[in-house]
């Protein structure tokens, strides 16, 4: 795509309670009793920082995801947790998920600006539109907002938040005690936004932050999702099962940038991988089996029903999937639906096999192997045009992150694929992305 | 009111950028350049904790308050800042203001539960209904929601958040790895709320927190405000200018508790005081004058116009106030309107004098004197039935808080009026308030 292929790739640690595998909490090496304990996440964040990772990331939904009977769900809200983690770390970027469907731009702009100040420029926002009807039902609605409308709202939401972040010029506080002028006339301005979904006067009540705007991250891969990403996102999380799919997605998304006046290096693509690490390949596979053995079938069935928009209860686990709807009829996560449906079709999986395959990464790629094999995989995806970096989803925590940082990262560093020290100060620096220019004073 | 008058009182530090005086930022001993610097607030929080204060508190509005040309306004959003301060402190309570008018109960319940977990049970919520039309205009409205309707919404808001906090039983995570049961059937339950303003299915996606519910604080003193406080609040911030007014308010509010089945000790009343501390009385008065001298008249006039719901621009500063509306016609902060109008009437103040009087505490009582004199004032209000404690509003920071902690607190401790060590673990412990019981398992 780009003439100057970047020499090194980027790594994000996607932290998830006891780990990404849906049975991780049952594994003896996890600590589900600590998921509401700040020190647990402080330790994880410090581990990721020890590995010089670009960022850590917290997913989020505004309903209880999963089923509290069978999984260690719930826990901290991301923006509060990341604010606390800002204090426990110095370099690593802090990416919180916030939905544009159930929030107001003023609140969101403000919280990210605040986190960016708190952390000295390390805030990132994973912009999601929320795909779950349970979320709508916590916000006064019976049904979910329609998919296209969600992205339309998201787009206006971003237009408003960007204006709010720029409502204070970088030079706004002049703090002239003598004259009694805190900021010059015009340095802090209303935005007067009047749109379809929002009407926001502004200005924001937060000074412009170290990064100007938080890093904008996105993770939807439907047509609307990709278009939104091409227009606004600076990093994209994505779930791709095969190198070929990864290459197609990469090419597709990068090719959409030009029409928004953006270059290919202005958006970093980070496919997810759930690395099941073992000292030998056999050990890795044994660990994977051990986790599969711990799965609760009722839970897997419920999750799968949700992803496929199809009630599977009562169907024989060792039989095939029933007929599925078309992607156009899915009002939830369209791209995940298609990925799972195709995986089942391609590999002719039974329901039980599919549940096992999805246990580790809910559709993200799971790869079991030695540190060398995992490093090889990452290198291949990177050099073959499927990734600018990776979203690392440890199957179980804290051990799965320790192993990645202590065993995989050094190999990547030896190969010159990953940094050995932080060289920048902000999250944008880590990803090699520019600080957005703000408004400047009009010459008088 | 109560037979067992408490032996000791409570102290809250109300932190405000450069200090509560509207000219504090111009004073050479303040640090307005640090108001978006976490370390500044960490230092303030540690100072308050050094003084063994019960809590610290951050006010909040969802618009830019004041005028960024003439004052060091803006800065951190409270919930993110307090989450970071939780890490820098061990004992002190952390009270954030959040409006029920421009938020959704699910978000708010969740963030406070998260902060409560993060801080080990130190979260408090100052529940406000927002009185400023500029806030409405950041949330799609042209005019502000009507005062009575705001309190009606607040009431339903509280009903929902309480149910959400109780949607997880305290014993919910059993974490039975063997059986594959994270929480028993019924331990995490939907709330199915259907009301006038909200429809929320629940459950919350956060485990029940150390305090069960955050400490509920309120600060509105209109009729509706007092009724709301009597029903829900466990601590009340209030602005009273004279001991007599303080006593009347105290008696009034405590007398409203019984009809909600509550005892007088279940709500703590904390009048605000802005203590201007000097080694001698003359020094204290000189400091007060110095701050008054630094006031920007245009700013004071704008603030006063807002409080009085009356445009005062162009009026002679050395003349009297014009005719004012009635409280019933004020749709903003009703109690503050009445307080200011009465102060001006009682003391026959010119506009300039009124601006000077309001500079320190925006209507809160300002008292300049020696540490002894300030301790005497607090003791009197406490022993004469006007207060269960105080909301300390340093006129300038950090010095004004240092002086209070280092010079006034020891006197209070010597007199046996204030703790010398923290004896409890949670914010509720500090205030001597019970942890709300949650749902319990239904015997089968
Ligand atoms: C790595 C990754 C993380 C995601 N995290 C979240 C999340 O935290 N919350 C959420 O609501 N959706 C999350 N999603 C879903 C997407 O953001 C998006 O809403 C979803 O893919 C639906 O969009 P689409 O229909 O455009 O694919 C995530 C997706 C990926 C690939
Ligand atoms: C000490 C104190 C602090 C307050 N802090 C806030 C605040 O942070 N945000 C806010 O919107 N209102 C704040 N208020 C205003 C009240 O919460 C309330 O909204 C206002 O008094 C209007 O209510 P009323 O009309 O019932 O008096 C505060 C009031 C007091 C006395």
CSV table of C-alpha atoms in Angstrom, one decimal, chain A residues 25-28 30-33 35-36 38 42 60-64 68-81 83-84 87 102-104 106-107 110-111 114 117-118 137-142 168 175-185 188 199-207 296, chain B residues 25-28 30-33 35-36 38 42 60-64 68-81 83-84 87 102-104 106-107 110-111 114 117-118 137-142 168 175-185 188 199-207 296:
chain,number,residue,atom,x,y,z
A,25,UNK,CA,-12.1,-18.1,35.2
A,26,UNK,CA,-12.3,-21.8,35.9
A,27,UNK,CA,-8.6,-22.4,35.3
A,28,UNK,CA,-6.5,-22.7,38.4
A,30,UNK,CA,-6.5,-17.3,37.0
A,31,UNK,CA,-7.7,-14.9,39.7
A,32,UNK,CA,-11.4,-14.2,39.0
A,33,UNK,CA,-11.8,-13.1,42.7
A,35,UNK,CA,-11.6,-8.6,38.8
A,36,UNK,CA,-12.9,-5.8,41.0
A,38,UNK,CA,-7.6,-2.3,41.3
A,42,UNK,CA,-2.4,-2.3,38.0
A,60,UNK,CA,-17.1,-2.2,27.2
A,61,UNK,CA,-20.8,-2.6,27.0
A,62,UNK,CA,-23.7,-0.9,28.8
A,63,UNK,CA,-25.4,-4.0,29.8
A,64,UNK,CA,-24.2,-7.1,31.6
A,68,UNK,CA,-23.1,-14.0,35.4
A,69,UNK,CA,-24.0,-17.6,36.2
A,70,UNK,CA,-21.4,-19.1,34.0
A,71,UNK,CA,-18.7,-16.5,33.6
A,72,UNK,CA,-16.7,-13.9,35.5
A,73,UNK,CA,-18.4,-11.0,33.8
A,74,UNK,CA,-19.0,-7.4,35.0
A,75,UNK,CA,-16.3,-5.4,36.8
A,76,UNK,CA,-14.9,-2.0,36.3
A,77,UNK,CA,-16.2,0.7,34.0
A,78,UNK,CA,-13.3,1.6,31.6
A,79,UNK,CA,-12.9,5.4,32.1
A,80,UNK,CA,-12.7,5.2,35.8
A,81,UNK,CA,-10.4,2.2,35.7
A,83,UNK,CA,-7.9,7.0,35.2
A,84,UNK,CA,-6.6,4.9,38.1
A,87,UNK,CA,-1.3,6.7,37.9
A,102,UNK,CA,-26.0,5.6,24.4
A,103,UNK,CA,-23.9,8.6,25.3
A,104,UNK,CA,-23.8,12.4,24.7
A,106,UNK,CA,-20.3,16.6,25.7
A,107,UNK,CA,-19.8,14.0,28.4
A,110,UNK,CA,-14.9,15.8,28.3
A,111,UNK,CA,-14.0,12.5,29.9
A,114,UNK,CA,-9.8,14.7,31.3
A,117,UNK,CA,-4.7,15.4,30.8
A,118,UNK,CA,-4.5,12.9,33.7
A,137,UNK,CA,-33.1,-1.8,27.2
A,138,UNK,CA,-31.0,0.0,29.8
A,139,UNK,CA,-31.6,3.3,28.1
A,140,UNK,CA,-35.3,3.5,27.6
A,141,UNK,CA,-35.6,1.7,24.4
A,142,UNK,CA,-37.4,-1.5,23.6
A,168,UNK,CA,-10.0,25.7,23.5
A,175,UNK,CA,-2.7,33.3,32.7
A,176,UNK,CA,-1.9,37.0,32.7
A,177,UNK,CA,-2.3,37.8,36.4
A,178,UNK,CA,-1.3,41.4,35.8
A,179,UNK,CA,-4.0,42.2,33.3
A,180,UNK,CA,-6.5,39.8,34.9
A,181,UNK,CA,-6.8,37.8,31.7
A,182,UNK,CA,-6.9,34.0,32.0
A,183,UNK,CA,-7.4,33.5,28.3
A,184,UNK,CA,-7.7,35.9,25.4
A,185,UNK,CA,-10.9,36.9,23.7
A,188,UNK,CA,-12.2,29.7,24.1
A,199,UNK,CA,-27.4,20.3,19.4
A,200,UNK,CA,-24.4,21.4,21.4
A,201,UNK,CA,-23.4,24.9,22.2
A,202,UNK,CA,-20.0,24.4,23.8
A,203,UNK,CA,-17.3,25.3,24.5
A,204,UNK,CA,-16.0,22.3,26.4
A,205,UNK,CA,-15.1,22.9,30.0
A,206,UNK,CA,-11.7,21.3,29.7
A,207,UNK,CA,-8.5,22.9,28.4
A,296,UNK,CA,-19.8,-24.5,30.1
B,25,UNK,CA,-5.8,32.7,40.3
B,26,UNK,CA,-4.4,36.2,40.2
B,27,UNK,CA,-2.8,35.8,43.6
B,28,UNK,CA,0.9,35.2,43.6
B,30,UNK,CA,-1.7,30.2,43.7
B,31,UNK,CA,-0.8,27.9,40.8
B,32,UNK,CA,-3.5,28.3,38.1
B,33,UNK,CA,-1.0,26.8,35.5
B,35,UNK,CA,-5.2,23.0,37.3
B,36,UNK,CA,-4.9,20.4,34.5
B,38,UNK,CA,-2.8,15.6,38.2
B,42,UNK,CA,-2.7,14.7,44.3
B,60,UNK,CA,-19.2,20.0,38.6
B,61,UNK,CA,-21.2,21.4,35.8
B,62,UNK,CA,-21.8,20.3,32.2
B,63,UNK,CA,-21.0,23.6,30.6
B,64,UNK,CA,-18.1,26.0,31.0
B,68,UNK,CA,-12.6,31.8,30.7
B,69,UNK,CA,-11.4,35.3,30.0
B,70,UNK,CA,-11.4,36.3,33.6
B,71,UNK,CA,-11.0,33.2,35.7
B,72,UNK,CA,-9.2,29.9,35.8
B,73,UNK,CA,-12.2,27.8,34.9
B,74,UNK,CA,-12.5,24.4,33.3
B,75,UNK,CA,-10.2,21.5,34.2
B,76,UNK,CA,-10.7,17.9,35.1
B,77,UNK,CA,-14.0,16.0,35.0
B,78,UNK,CA,-14.6,14.7,38.6
B,79,UNK,CA,-15.1,11.0,38.1
B,80,UNK,CA,-11.9,10.6,36.1
B,81,UNK,CA,-10.0,12.8,38.5
B,83,UNK,CA,-10.4,7.7,40.2
B,84,UNK,CA,-6.8,8.8,39.8
B,87,UNK,CA,-4.6,5.8,43.9
B,102,UNK,CA,-28.2,15.4,31.9
B,103,UNK,CA,-27.3,11.8,32.6
B,104,UNK,CA,-28.7,8.3,32.5
B,106,UNK,CA,-27.2,3.2,34.2
B,107,UNK,CA,-24.0,5.1,33.4
B,110,UNK,CA,-22.0,2.1,37.2
B,111,UNK,CA,-19.3,4.8,37.4
B,114,UNK,CA,-16.6,1.4,39.8
B,117,UNK,CA,-14.4,-0.6,44.0
B,118,UNK,CA,-11.3,1.3,42.9
B,137,UNK,CA,-27.7,23.9,25.6
B,138,UNK,CA,-25.0,21.3,25.6
B,139,UNK,CA,-27.6,18.6,25.6
B,140,UNK,CA,-30.0,19.4,22.8
B,141,UNK,CA,-32.3,21.7,24.7
B,142,UNK,CA,-33.0,25.4,24.2
B,168,UNK,CA,-25.9,-8.0,42.5
B,175,UNK,CA,-16.7,-18.4,41.9
B,176,UNK,CA,-17.3,-22.1,42.1
B,177,UNK,CA,-14.7,-23.3,39.6
B,178,UNK,CA,-15.6,-26.9,40.1
B,179,UNK,CA,-19.3,-26.6,39.3
B,180,UNK,CA,-18.7,-24.0,36.7
B,181,UNK,CA,-20.9,-21.5,38.6
B,182,UNK,CA,-19.7,-17.9,38.9
B,183,UNK,CA,-22.8,-16.7,40.7
B,184,UNK,CA,-25.9,-18.6,41.8
B,185,UNK,CA,-29.3,-18.4,40.1
B,188,UNK,CA,-27.7,-11.2,39.8
B,199,UNK,CA,-37.0,2.4,31.6
B,200,UNK,CA,-34.0,0.3,32.7
B,201,UNK,CA,-33.9,-3.4,32.6
B,202,UNK,CA,-30.6,-4.0,34.4
B,203,UNK,CA,-28.9,-5.7,36.1
B,204,UNK,CA,-25.8,-3.5,36.5
B,205,UNK,CA,-22.6,-4.9,35.0
B,206,UNK,CA,-20.7,-4.2,38.2
B,207,UNK,CA,-20.5,-6.4,41.3
B,296,UNK,CA,-12.2,41.6,37.9
